[in-house]
Every structure is written in C-alpha cells, then in structure tokens.
Amino acid sequence: MRESGRAHEQEQQKQKRSLDRRRAVRRPLVTRVAVKTDKAIFFMESMDISETGIRVVSEVGIPEGTRLRLVPFFDDVSRLFETSGTVVRASEIADGRASRPSDATQADMGIEFDVLGQAEMAALLGILRLADVSTTPALLRA
C-alpha cells in the first residue's frame, strides 16, 4: 500500500509541474477534431483549447513526440482552421461511458500547436472569445 501511495504522490507532483509550465489559459471546449498523422486520420473529441494547444481524447492513442495536422470542426466556417502540432502529453483516462471493463480507458492527449499564421491565429482567437462568452458554444457534435 505504501508503494501505491508513493506512486500517487509522484503522479500529483508531475501534474503540478505540468500545470506550472502552462503558457496560456485553457478554456473548456468540446468539439470534433480531425487529426492526421503520417499513418492515418483519426476523429477525436476536444476537451479544452488555448492559444498554444488543444487537449483531445480518443479511443486511439498517439505517442508523445508525434507530429500531426489537425482541424477542429465548428458551426461557424469562418472559425475553421488547420494547423500542425506535436503530441506533448499522452496518457490513459477512465471512460465513464464504457459499458464493458475492457472498454474502460481512453487516450488523453495534449497537442501543442506549431507557430500559427495570422489567419489561423485570428480564427483561434475568435474561438477562444466564444468559449469565454458562452458556456455552451455552438459547435458541431458529430
């Protein structure tokens, strides 16, 4: 039991260090995101977004360090943007929707955006403003 407590404490310290490194405020945002790697295209669900990255969950995990392209989907086409990024954090989380124990985990990934161009940054800032104003933004849920 002592070993389990130590592992839990180490994980909490790791999460705290991760939070300390954040460069931008994250805003809750749930929408579909298309993620393209060199090997495949995946559809994931975002959990939150900031000026520097996005957090997504999926049944499929992508390893840390993987470079990718991503497109978050929104009702407002003017806010649509495509960018590249890198998976900077990948872990498993319990999936409360799972009906069987074998389906009880999802991949939880943090993706850091590469440098955004003017058009991409303008679209992202519009999304962030929308997330600040509304607790239920008008987003596509596929």
PDB file of C-alpha atoms in Angstrom:
ATOM      1  CA  MET A   1       0.000   0.000   0.000  1.00  0.00           C
ATOM      2  CA  ARG A   2       2.887   2.337   0.780  1.00  0.00           C
ATOM      3  CA  GLU A   3       4.239   1.922  -2.787  1.00  0.00           C
ATOM      4  CA  SER A   4       0.811   2.788  -4.212  1.00  0.00           C
ATOM      5  CA  GLY A   5       0.695   5.982  -2.148  1.00  0.00           C
ATOM      6  CA  ARG A   6       4.163   6.983  -3.338  1.00  0.00           C
ATOM      7  CA  ALA A   7       3.189   6.427  -6.986  1.00  0.00           C
ATOM      8  CA  HIS A   8       0.067   8.548  -6.490  1.00  0.00           C
ATOM      9  CA  GLU A   9       2.127  11.335  -4.897  1.00  0.00           C
ATOM     10  CA  GLN A  10       4.648  11.249  -7.768  1.00  0.00           C
ATOM     11  CA  GLU A  11       1.830  11.496 -10.320  1.00  0.00           C
ATOM     12  CA  GLN A  12       0.353  14.511  -8.491  1.00  0.00           C
ATOM     13  CA  GLN A  13       3.764  16.233  -8.484  1.00  0.00           C
ATOM     14  CA  LYS A  14       4.153  15.529 -12.213  1.00  0.00           C
ATOM     15  CA  GLN A  15       0.726  17.052 -12.926  1.00  0.00           C
ATOM     16  CA  LYS A  16       1.556  20.125 -10.810  1.00  0.00           C
ATOM     17  CA  ARG A  17       4.818  20.662 -12.731  1.00  0.00           C
ATOM     18  CA  SER A  18       2.853  20.319 -15.972  1.00  0.00           C
ATOM     19  CA  LEU A  19       0.355  22.969 -14.827  1.00  0.00           C
ATOM     20  CA  ASP A  20       3.205  25.287 -13.801  1.00  0.00           C
ATOM     21  CA  ARG A  21       4.572  25.187 -17.367  1.00  0.00           C
ATOM     22  CA  ARG A  22       1.341  26.369 -19.000  1.00  0.00           C
ATOM     23  CA  ARG A  23       1.858  29.486 -21.068  1.00  0.00           C
ATOM     24  CA  ALA A  24      -1.815  30.190 -21.817  1.00  0.00           C
ATOM     25  CA  VAL A  25      -5.192  29.848 -20.121  1.00  0.00           C
ATOM     26  CA  ARG A  26      -7.147  26.777 -21.188  1.00  0.00           C
ATOM     27  CA  ARG A  27     -10.852  27.120 -21.926  1.00  0.00           C
ATOM     28  CA  PRO A  28     -13.317  24.229 -21.908  1.00  0.00           C
ATOM     29  CA  LEU A  29     -14.298  23.384 -25.460  1.00  0.00           C
ATOM     30  CA  VAL A  30     -15.913  20.187 -26.680  1.00  0.00           C
ATOM     31  CA  THR A  31     -15.963  19.619 -30.434  1.00  0.00           C
ATOM     32  CA  ARG A  32     -14.798  17.093 -33.026  1.00  0.00           C
ATOM     33  CA  VAL A  33     -11.212  17.334 -34.245  1.00  0.00           C
ATOM     34  CA  ALA A  34      -9.713  15.628 -37.304  1.00  0.00           C
ATOM     35  CA  VAL A  35      -6.127  14.561 -36.587  1.00  0.00           C
ATOM     36  CA  LYS A  36      -3.847  13.400 -39.406  1.00  0.00           C
ATOM     37  CA  THR A  37      -0.563  11.594 -38.764  1.00  0.00           C
ATOM     38  CA  ASP A  38       1.804  10.086 -41.333  1.00  0.00           C
ATOM     39  CA  LYS A  39      -0.069   6.788 -40.930  1.00  0.00           C
ATOM     40  CA  ALA A  40      -3.772   7.602 -40.579  1.00  0.00           C
ATOM     41  CA  ILE A  41      -6.562  10.121 -39.991  1.00  0.00           C
ATOM     42  CA  PHE A  42      -8.433   9.979 -36.674  1.00  0.00           C
ATOM     43  CA  PHE A  43     -11.507  11.788 -35.397  1.00  0.00           C
ATOM     44  CA  MET A  44     -11.170  12.827 -31.765  1.00  0.00           C
ATOM     45  CA  GLU A  45     -13.025  15.000 -29.276  1.00  0.00           C
ATOM     46  CA  SER A  46     -11.501  18.123 -27.774  1.00  0.00           C
ATOM     47  CA  MET A  47     -11.779  18.842 -24.059  1.00  0.00           C
ATOM     48  CA  ASP A  48     -10.170  22.276 -23.894  1.00  0.00           C
ATOM     49  CA  ILE A  49      -8.187  24.712 -26.008  1.00  0.00           C
ATOM     50  CA  SER A  50      -5.743  27.585 -25.524  1.00  0.00           C
ATOM     51  CA  GLU A  51      -3.611  29.866 -27.689  1.00  0.00           C
ATOM     52  CA  THR A  52      -0.824  27.286 -27.543  1.00  0.00           C
ATOM     53  CA  GLY A  53      -2.597  23.935 -27.873  1.00  0.00           C
ATOM     54  CA  ILE A  54      -5.574  21.650 -27.536  1.00  0.00           C
ATOM     55  CA  ARG A  55      -6.435  18.664 -25.343  1.00  0.00           C
ATOM     56  CA  VAL A  56      -8.173  15.761 -27.075  1.00  0.00           C
ATOM     57  CA  VAL A  57      -9.489  12.350 -26.071  1.00  0.00           C
ATOM     58  CA  SER A  58      -9.889   9.310 -28.272  1.00  0.00           C
ATOM     59  CA  GLU A  59     -10.138   5.555 -28.264  1.00  0.00           C
ATOM     60  CA  VAL A  60      -6.845   5.619 -30.180  1.00  0.00           C
ATOM     61  CA  GLY A  61      -3.691   6.969 -28.565  1.00  0.00           C
ATOM     62  CA  ILE A  62      -0.886   8.733 -30.410  1.00  0.00           C
ATOM     63  CA  PRO A  63       2.596   8.600 -28.854  1.00  0.00           C
ATOM     64  CA  GLU A  64       4.299  11.681 -27.413  1.00  0.00           C
ATOM     65  CA  GLY A  65       6.533  13.411 -29.932  1.00  0.00           C
ATOM     66  CA  THR A  66       4.303  12.551 -32.914  1.00  0.00           C
ATOM     67  CA  ARG A  67       3.949  15.395 -35.415  1.00  0.00           C
ATOM     68  CA  LEU A  68       0.476  15.831 -36.897  1.00  0.00           C
ATOM     69  CA  ARG A  69      -2.026  18.096 -38.656  1.00  0.00           C
ATOM     70  CA  LEU A  70      -5.358  18.934 -37.036  1.00  0.00           C
ATOM     71  CA  VAL A  71      -8.654  20.611 -37.894  1.00  0.00           C
ATOM     72  CA  PRO A  72     -11.199  21.429 -35.146  1.00  0.00           C
ATOM     73  CA  PHE A  73     -14.779  21.486 -36.527  1.00  0.00           C
ATOM     74  CA  PHE A  74     -17.152  24.357 -35.690  1.00  0.00           C
ATOM     75  CA  ASP A  75     -20.594  25.516 -36.864  1.00  0.00           C
ATOM     76  CA  ASP A  76     -19.115  28.840 -37.941  1.00  0.00           C
ATOM     77  CA  VAL A  77     -16.987  28.116 -41.017  1.00  0.00           C
ATOM     78  CA  SER A  78     -15.116  31.420 -40.568  1.00  0.00           C
ATOM     79  CA  ARG A  79     -13.604  29.951 -37.407  1.00  0.00           C
ATOM     80  CA  LEU A  80     -12.369  26.809 -39.170  1.00  0.00           C
ATOM     81  CA  PHE A  81      -8.604  26.470 -39.271  1.00  0.00           C
ATOM     82  CA  GLU A  82      -5.998  23.825 -39.924  1.00  0.00           C
ATOM     83  CA  THR A  83      -2.652  23.722 -38.191  1.00  0.00           C
ATOM     84  CA  SER A  84       0.198  21.431 -37.338  1.00  0.00           C
ATOM     85  CA  GLY A  85       1.340  20.405 -33.898  1.00  0.00           C
ATOM     86  CA  THR A  86       3.097  17.857 -31.745  1.00  0.00           C
ATOM     87  CA  VAL A  87       1.723  15.484 -29.110  1.00  0.00           C
ATOM     88  CA  VAL A  88       3.417  16.702 -25.927  1.00  0.00           C
ATOM     89  CA  ARG A  89       1.462  14.593 -23.430  1.00  0.00           C
ATOM     90  CA  ALA A  90      -0.286  11.250 -23.743  1.00  0.00           C
ATOM     91  CA  SER A  91      -1.950   9.221 -21.005  1.00  0.00           C
ATOM     92  CA  GLU A  92      -4.934   6.977 -20.388  1.00  0.00           C
ATOM     93  CA  ILE A  93      -8.072   8.048 -18.545  1.00  0.00           C
ATOM     94  CA  ALA A  94     -11.126   6.141 -17.349  1.00  0.00           C
ATOM     95  CA  ASP A  95     -14.017   6.364 -19.783  1.00  0.00           C
ATOM     96  CA  GLY A  96     -17.242   6.852 -17.846  1.00  0.00           C
ATOM     97  CA  ARG A  97     -19.245   5.899 -20.949  1.00  0.00           C
ATOM     98  CA  ALA A  98     -17.716   2.423 -21.222  1.00  0.00           C
ATOM     99  CA  SER A  99     -20.188  -0.435 -20.902  1.00  0.00           C
ATOM    100  CA  ARG A 100     -17.538  -3.151 -20.509  1.00  0.00           C
ATOM    101  CA  PRO A 101     -14.371  -3.167 -18.380  1.00  0.00           C
ATOM    102  CA  SER A 102     -12.261  -3.847 -21.486  1.00  0.00           C
ATOM    103  CA  ASP A 103     -13.505  -0.518 -22.924  1.00  0.00           C
ATOM    104  CA  ALA A 104     -12.811   1.429 -19.736  1.00  0.00           C
ATOM    105  CA  THR A 105      -9.977   3.669 -20.941  1.00  0.00           C
ATOM    106  CA  GLN A 106      -9.454   6.421 -23.468  1.00  0.00           C
ATOM    107  CA  ALA A 107      -6.318   8.175 -24.617  1.00  0.00           C
ATOM    108  CA  ASP A 108      -5.968  11.725 -23.271  1.00  0.00           C
ATOM    109  CA  MET A 109      -3.505  13.819 -25.289  1.00  0.00           C
ATOM    110  CA  GLY A 110      -2.132  17.330 -25.170  1.00  0.00           C
ATOM    111  CA  ILE A 111      -1.193  18.727 -28.581  1.00  0.00           C
ATOM    112  CA  GLU A 112       0.971  21.836 -28.798  1.00  0.00           C
ATOM    113  CA  PHE A 113       0.314  23.990 -31.865  1.00  0.00           C
ATOM    114  CA  ASP A 114       3.201  24.988 -34.093  1.00  0.00           C
ATOM    115  CA  VAL A 115       3.519  28.697 -34.776  1.00  0.00           C
ATOM    116  CA  LEU A 116       0.167  29.864 -36.167  1.00  0.00           C
ATOM    117  CA  GLY A 117      -0.152  32.172 -39.163  1.00  0.00           C
ATOM    118  CA  GLN A 118      -2.243  35.356 -38.989  1.00  0.00           C
ATOM    119  CA  ALA A 119      -5.393  33.713 -40.385  1.00  0.00           C
ATOM    120  CA  GLU A 120      -5.141  30.692 -38.054  1.00  0.00           C
ATOM    121  CA  MET A 121      -4.495  32.909 -35.019  1.00  0.00           C
ATOM    122  CA  ALA A 122      -7.475  35.145 -35.890  1.00  0.00           C
ATOM    123  CA  ALA A 123      -9.725  32.079 -36.159  1.00  0.00           C
ATOM    124  CA  LEU A 124      -8.371  30.661 -32.887  1.00  0.00           C
ATOM    125  CA  LEU A 125      -8.858  33.962 -31.024  1.00  0.00           C
ATOM    126  CA  GLY A 126     -12.476  34.017 -32.249  1.00  0.00           C
ATOM    127  CA  ILE A 127     -12.954  30.505 -30.885  1.00  0.00           C
ATOM    128  CA  LEU A 128     -11.426  31.472 -27.540  1.00  0.00           C
ATOM    129  CA  ARG A 129     -13.674  34.551 -27.284  1.00  0.00           C
ATOM    130  CA  LEU A 130     -16.685  32.356 -27.998  1.00  0.00           C
ATOM    131  CA  ALA A 131     -15.573  29.903 -25.292  1.00  0.00           C
ATOM    132  CA  ASP A 132     -15.214  32.799 -22.816  1.00  0.00           C
ATOM    133  CA  VAL A 133     -18.665  34.226 -23.547  1.00  0.00           C
ATOM    134  CA  SER A 134     -20.736  31.079 -23.727  1.00  0.00           C
ATOM    135  CA  THR A 135     -20.820  28.001 -21.549  1.00  0.00           C
ATOM    136  CA  THR A 136     -22.455  26.128 -24.442  1.00  0.00           C
ATOM    137  CA  PRO A 137     -20.831  27.351 -27.661  1.00  0.00           C
ATOM    138  CA  ALA A 138     -22.455  26.461 -30.954  1.00  0.00           C
ATOM    139  CA  LEU A 139     -20.179  23.648 -32.013  1.00  0.00           C
ATOM    140  CA  LEU A 140     -20.642  20.716 -34.297  1.00  0.00           C
ATOM    141  CA  ARG A 141     -21.072  17.427 -32.493  1.00  0.00           C
ATOM    142  CA  ALA A 142     -20.709  14.601 -34.990  1.00  0.00           C
TER     143      ALA A 142
END
